[in-house]
PDB file of C-alpha atoms in Angstrom:
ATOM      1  CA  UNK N  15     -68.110 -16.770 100.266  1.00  0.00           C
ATOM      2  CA  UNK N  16     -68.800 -16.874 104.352  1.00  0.00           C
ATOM      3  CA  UNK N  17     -66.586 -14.905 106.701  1.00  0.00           C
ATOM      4  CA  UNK N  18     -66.341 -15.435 110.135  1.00  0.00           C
ATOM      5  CA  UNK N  19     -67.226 -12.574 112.182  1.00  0.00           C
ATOM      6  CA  UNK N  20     -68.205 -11.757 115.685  1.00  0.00           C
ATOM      7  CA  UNK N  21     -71.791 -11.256 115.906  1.00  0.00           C
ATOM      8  CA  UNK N  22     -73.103  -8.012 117.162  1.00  0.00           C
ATOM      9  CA  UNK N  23     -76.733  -6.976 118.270  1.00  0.00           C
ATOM     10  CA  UNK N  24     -78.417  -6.143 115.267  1.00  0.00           C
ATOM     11  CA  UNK N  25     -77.206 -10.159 113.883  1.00  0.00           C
ATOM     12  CA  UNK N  26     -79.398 -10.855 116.551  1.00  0.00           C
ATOM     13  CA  UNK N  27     -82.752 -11.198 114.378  1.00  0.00           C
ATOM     14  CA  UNK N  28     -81.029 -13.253 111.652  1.00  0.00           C
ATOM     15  CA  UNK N  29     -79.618 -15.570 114.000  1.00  0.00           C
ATOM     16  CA  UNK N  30     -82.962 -16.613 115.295  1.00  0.00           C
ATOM     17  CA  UNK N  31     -83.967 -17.376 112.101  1.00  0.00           C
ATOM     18  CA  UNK N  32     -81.168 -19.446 111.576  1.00  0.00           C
ATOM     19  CA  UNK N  33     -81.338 -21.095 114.602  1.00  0.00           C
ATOM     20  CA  UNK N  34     -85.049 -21.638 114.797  1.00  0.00           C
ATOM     21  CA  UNK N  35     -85.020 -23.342 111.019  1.00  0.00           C
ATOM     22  CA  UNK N  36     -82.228 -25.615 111.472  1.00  0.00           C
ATOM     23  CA  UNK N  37     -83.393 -27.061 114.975  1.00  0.00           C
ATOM     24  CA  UNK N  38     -86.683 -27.739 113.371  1.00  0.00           C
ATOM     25  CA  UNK N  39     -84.909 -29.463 110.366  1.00  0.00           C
ATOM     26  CA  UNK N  40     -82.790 -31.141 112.520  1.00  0.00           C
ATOM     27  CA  UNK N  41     -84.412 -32.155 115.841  1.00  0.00           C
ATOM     28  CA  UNK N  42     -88.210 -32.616 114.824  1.00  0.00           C
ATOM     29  CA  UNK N  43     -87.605 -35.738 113.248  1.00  0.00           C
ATOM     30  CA  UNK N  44     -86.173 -37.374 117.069  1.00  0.00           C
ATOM     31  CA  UNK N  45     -88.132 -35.143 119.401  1.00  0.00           C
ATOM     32  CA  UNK N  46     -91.321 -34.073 117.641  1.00  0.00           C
ATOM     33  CA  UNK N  47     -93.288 -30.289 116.746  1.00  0.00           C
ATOM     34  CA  UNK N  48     -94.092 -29.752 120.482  1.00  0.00           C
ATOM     35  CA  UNK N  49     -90.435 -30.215 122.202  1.00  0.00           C
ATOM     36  CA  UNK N  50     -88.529 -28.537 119.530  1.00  0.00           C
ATOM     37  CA  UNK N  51     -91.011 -25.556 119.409  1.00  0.00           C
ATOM     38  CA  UNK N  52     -90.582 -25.101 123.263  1.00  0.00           C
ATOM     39  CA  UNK N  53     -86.706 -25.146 123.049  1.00  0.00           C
ATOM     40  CA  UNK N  54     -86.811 -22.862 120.610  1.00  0.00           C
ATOM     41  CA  UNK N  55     -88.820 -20.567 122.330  1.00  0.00           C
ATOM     42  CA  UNK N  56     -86.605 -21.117 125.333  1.00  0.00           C
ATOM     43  CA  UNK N  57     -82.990 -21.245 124.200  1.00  0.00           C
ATOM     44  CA  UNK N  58     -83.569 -18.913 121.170  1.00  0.00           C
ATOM     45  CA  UNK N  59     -85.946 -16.143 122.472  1.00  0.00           C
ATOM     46  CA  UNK N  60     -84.020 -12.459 121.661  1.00  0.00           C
ATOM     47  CA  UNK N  61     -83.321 -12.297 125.092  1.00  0.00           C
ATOM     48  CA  UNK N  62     -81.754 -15.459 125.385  1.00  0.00           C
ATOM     49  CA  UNK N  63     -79.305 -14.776 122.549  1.00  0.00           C
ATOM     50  CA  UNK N  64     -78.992 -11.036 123.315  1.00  0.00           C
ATOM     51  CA  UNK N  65     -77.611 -12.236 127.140  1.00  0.00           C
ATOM     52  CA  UNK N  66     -75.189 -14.661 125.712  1.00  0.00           C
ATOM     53  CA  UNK N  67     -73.750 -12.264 123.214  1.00  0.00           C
ATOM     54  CA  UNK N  68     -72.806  -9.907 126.118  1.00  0.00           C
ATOM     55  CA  UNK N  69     -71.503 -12.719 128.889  1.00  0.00           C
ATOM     56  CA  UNK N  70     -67.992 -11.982 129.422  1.00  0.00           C
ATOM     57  CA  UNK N  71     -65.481 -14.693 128.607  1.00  0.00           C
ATOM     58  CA  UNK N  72     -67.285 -16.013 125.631  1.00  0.00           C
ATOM     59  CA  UNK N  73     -67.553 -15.487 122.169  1.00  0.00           C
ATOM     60  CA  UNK N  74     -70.569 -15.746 119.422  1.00  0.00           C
ATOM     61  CA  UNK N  75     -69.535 -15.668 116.101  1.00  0.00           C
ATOM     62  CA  UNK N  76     -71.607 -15.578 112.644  1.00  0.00           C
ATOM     63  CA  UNK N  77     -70.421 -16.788 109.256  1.00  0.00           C
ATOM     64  CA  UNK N  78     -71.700 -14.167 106.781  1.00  0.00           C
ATOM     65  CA  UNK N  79     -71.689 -13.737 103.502  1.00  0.00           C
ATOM     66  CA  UNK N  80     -73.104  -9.507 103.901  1.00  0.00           C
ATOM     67  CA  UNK N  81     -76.713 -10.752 102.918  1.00  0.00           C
ATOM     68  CA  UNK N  82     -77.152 -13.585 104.999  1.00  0.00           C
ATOM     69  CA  UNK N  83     -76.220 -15.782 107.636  1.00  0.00           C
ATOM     70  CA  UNK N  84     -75.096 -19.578 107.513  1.00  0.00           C
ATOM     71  CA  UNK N  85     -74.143 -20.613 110.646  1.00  0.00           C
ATOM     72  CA  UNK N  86     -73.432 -19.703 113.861  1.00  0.00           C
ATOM     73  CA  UNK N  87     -71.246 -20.184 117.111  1.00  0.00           C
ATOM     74  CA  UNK N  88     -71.114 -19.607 120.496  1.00  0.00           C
ATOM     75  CA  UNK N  89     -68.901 -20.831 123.118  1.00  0.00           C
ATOM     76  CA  UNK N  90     -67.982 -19.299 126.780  1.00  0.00           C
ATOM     77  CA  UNK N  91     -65.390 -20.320 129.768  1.00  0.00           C
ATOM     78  CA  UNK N  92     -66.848 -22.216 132.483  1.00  0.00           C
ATOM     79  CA  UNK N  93     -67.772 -20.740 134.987  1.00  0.00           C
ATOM     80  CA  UNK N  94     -67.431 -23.944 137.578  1.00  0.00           C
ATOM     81  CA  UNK N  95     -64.461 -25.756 136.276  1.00  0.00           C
ATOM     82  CA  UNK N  96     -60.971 -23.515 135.585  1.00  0.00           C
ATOM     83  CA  UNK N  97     -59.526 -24.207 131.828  1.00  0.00           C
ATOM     84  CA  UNK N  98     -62.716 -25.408 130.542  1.00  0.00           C
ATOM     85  CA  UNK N  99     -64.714 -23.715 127.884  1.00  0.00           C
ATOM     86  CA  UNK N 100     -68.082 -24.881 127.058  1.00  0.00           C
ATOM     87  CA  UNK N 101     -69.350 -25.053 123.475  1.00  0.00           C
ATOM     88  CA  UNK N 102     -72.891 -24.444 123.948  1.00  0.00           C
ATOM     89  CA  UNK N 103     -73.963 -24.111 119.722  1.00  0.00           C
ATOM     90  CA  UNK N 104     -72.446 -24.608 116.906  1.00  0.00           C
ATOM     91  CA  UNK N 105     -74.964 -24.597 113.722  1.00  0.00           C
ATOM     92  CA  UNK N 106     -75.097 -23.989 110.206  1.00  0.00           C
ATOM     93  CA  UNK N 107     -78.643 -23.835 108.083  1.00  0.00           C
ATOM     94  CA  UNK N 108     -79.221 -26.717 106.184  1.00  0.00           C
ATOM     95  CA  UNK N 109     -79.457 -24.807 102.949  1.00  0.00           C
ATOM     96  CA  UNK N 110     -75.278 -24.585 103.753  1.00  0.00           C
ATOM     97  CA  UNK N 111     -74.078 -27.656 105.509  1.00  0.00           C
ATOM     98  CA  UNK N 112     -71.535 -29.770 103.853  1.00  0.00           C
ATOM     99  CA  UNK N 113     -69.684 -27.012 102.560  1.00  0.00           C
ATOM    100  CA  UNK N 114     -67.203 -26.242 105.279  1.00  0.00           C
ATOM    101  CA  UNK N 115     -68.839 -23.921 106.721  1.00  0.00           C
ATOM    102  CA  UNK N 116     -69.290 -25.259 110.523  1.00  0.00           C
ATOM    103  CA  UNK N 117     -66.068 -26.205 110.468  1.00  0.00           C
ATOM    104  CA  UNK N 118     -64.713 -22.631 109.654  1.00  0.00           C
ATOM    105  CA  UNK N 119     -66.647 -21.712 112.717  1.00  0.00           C
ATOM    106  CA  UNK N 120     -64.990 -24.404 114.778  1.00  0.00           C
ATOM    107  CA  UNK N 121     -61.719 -23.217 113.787  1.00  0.00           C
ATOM    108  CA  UNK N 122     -62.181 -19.454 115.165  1.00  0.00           C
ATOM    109  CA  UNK N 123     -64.213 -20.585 118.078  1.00  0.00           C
ATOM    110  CA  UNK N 124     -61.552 -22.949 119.737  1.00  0.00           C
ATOM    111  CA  UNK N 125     -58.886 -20.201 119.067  1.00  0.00           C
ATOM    112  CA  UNK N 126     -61.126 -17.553 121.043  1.00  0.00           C
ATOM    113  CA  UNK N 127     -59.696 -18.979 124.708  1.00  0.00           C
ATOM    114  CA  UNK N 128     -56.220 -18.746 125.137  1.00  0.00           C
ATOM    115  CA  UNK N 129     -56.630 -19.319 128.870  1.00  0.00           C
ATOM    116  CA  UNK N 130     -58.850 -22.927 128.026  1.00  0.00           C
ATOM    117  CA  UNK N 131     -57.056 -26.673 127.630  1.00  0.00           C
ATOM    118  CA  UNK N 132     -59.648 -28.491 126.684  1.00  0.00           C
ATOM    119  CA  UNK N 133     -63.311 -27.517 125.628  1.00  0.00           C
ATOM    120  CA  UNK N 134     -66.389 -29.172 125.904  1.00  0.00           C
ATOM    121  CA  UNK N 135     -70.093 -29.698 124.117  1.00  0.00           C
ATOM    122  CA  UNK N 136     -72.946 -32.276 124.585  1.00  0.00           C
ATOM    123  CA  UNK N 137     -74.811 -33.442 121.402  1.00  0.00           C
ATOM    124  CA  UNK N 138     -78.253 -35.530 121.676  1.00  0.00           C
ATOM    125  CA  UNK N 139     -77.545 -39.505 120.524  1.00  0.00           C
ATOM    126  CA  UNK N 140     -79.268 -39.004 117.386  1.00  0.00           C
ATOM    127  CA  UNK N 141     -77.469 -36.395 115.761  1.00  0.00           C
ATOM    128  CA  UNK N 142     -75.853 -38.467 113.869  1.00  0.00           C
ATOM    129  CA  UNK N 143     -74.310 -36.126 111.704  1.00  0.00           C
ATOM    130  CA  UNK N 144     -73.161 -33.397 114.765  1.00  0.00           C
ATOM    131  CA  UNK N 145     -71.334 -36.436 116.519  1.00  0.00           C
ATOM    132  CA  UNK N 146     -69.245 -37.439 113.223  1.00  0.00           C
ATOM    133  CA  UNK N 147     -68.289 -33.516 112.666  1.00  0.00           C
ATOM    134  CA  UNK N 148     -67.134 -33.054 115.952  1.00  0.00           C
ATOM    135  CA  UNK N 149     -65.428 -36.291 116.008  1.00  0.00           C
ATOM    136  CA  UNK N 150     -63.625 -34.903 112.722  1.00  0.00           C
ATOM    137  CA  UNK N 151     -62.456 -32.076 114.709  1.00  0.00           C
ATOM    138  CA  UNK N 152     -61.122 -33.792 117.303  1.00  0.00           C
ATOM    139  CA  UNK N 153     -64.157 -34.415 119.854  1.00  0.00           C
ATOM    140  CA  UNK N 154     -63.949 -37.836 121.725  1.00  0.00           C
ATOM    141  CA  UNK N 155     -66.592 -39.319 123.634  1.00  0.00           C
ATOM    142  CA  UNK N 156     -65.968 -38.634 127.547  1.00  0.00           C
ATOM    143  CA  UNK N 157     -69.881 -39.605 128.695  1.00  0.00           C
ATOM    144  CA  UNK N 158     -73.108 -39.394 128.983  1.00  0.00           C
ATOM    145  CA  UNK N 159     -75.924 -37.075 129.593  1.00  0.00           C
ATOM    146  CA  UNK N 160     -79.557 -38.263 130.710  1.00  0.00           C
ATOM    147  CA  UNK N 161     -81.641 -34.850 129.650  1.00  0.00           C
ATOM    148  CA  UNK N 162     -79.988 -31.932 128.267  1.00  0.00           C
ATOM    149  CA  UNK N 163     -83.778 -30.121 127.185  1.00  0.00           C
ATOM    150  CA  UNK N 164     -86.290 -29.038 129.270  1.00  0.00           C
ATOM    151  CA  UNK N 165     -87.728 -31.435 131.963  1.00  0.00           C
ATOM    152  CA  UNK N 166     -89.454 -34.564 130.679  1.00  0.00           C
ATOM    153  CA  UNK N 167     -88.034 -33.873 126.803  1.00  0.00           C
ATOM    154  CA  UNK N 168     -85.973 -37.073 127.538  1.00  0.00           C
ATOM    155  CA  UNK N 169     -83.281 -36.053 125.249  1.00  0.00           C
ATOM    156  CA  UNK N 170     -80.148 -37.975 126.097  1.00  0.00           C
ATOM    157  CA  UNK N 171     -76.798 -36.892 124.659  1.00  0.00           C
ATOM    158  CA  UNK N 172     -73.108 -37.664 124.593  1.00  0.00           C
ATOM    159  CA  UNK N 173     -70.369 -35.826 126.367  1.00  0.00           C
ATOM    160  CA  UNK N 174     -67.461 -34.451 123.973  1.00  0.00           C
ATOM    161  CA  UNK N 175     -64.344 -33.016 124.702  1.00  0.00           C
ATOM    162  CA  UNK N 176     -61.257 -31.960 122.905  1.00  0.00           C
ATOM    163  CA  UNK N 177     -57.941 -31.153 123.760  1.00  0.00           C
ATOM    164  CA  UNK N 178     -56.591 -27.565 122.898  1.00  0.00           C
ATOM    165  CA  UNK N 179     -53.198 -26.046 122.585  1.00  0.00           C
ATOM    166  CA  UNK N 180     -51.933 -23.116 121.109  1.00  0.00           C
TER     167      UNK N 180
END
């Protein structure tokens, strides 16, 4: 059994594991070795996850069974537009998927800001399986993004948001 925890430093490690195998599993099919390796190495370097986990006004959570990680979440407030929180990740290894583990996470993550009415995400058009679990949740389709990895990856993706109250 996963619980849902906030992640600390020393999470850190796993987390890039986590994160590095399930992009690869998931992306290299659409985008190929070389663009998922780079985004990887960008968006999942220690210090990349190390500065998110101590930005005020978000949260990163792990679901953990005290050997191992499954998934993992982050989400923070925006910092341009008031009431808005951004989920920026939201993934669970594909050893675990299907087995309600990602949405556990959702379910702590859009509780985490009181202040927020509505919360955000983009997801690339392929991901198939990402857009049907966050339409599940809730997620509708507000719009379109041209390029949301690094310049020239061409990765277009769709524009999510979902209501909250509390």
């Amino acid at each position: 059994m996963f619980f849902i925890r906030s992640a600390g430093e020393p999470d850190l490690k796993k987390v890039q594991t986590l994160l590095a195998e399930t992009w690869r599993d998931t992306y290299t099919p659409f985008h190929g070795d070389h663009v998922v390796e780079a985004m990887i190495e960008q968006w999942h370097s220690p210090g990349s996850l190390k500065q998110r986990l101590g930005r005020p006004d978000s949260e990163f959570l792990v679901a953990d069974d005290g050997r191992q990680l499954a998934g993992m979440a982050y989400a923070a407030m925006s910092r341009k537009t008031p009431k808005l929180a951004n989920l920026h990740q939201l993934y669970v290894h594909p050893l675990w998927q299907g087995q309600g583990i990602g949405t556990d996470l959702f379910a702590e993550i859009e509780t985490c800001f009181p202040d927020a009415d509505r919360m955000q995400l983009e997801v690339t058009v392929e991901n198939e399986r990402a857009i049907a679990f966050y339409t599940k949740v809730g997620f509708r389709e507000i719009g379109r993004v041209d390029n949301v990895g690094p310049s020239g990856a061409a990765m277009p993706a769709i524009l999510m948001e979902k209501s909250l109250s509390f």
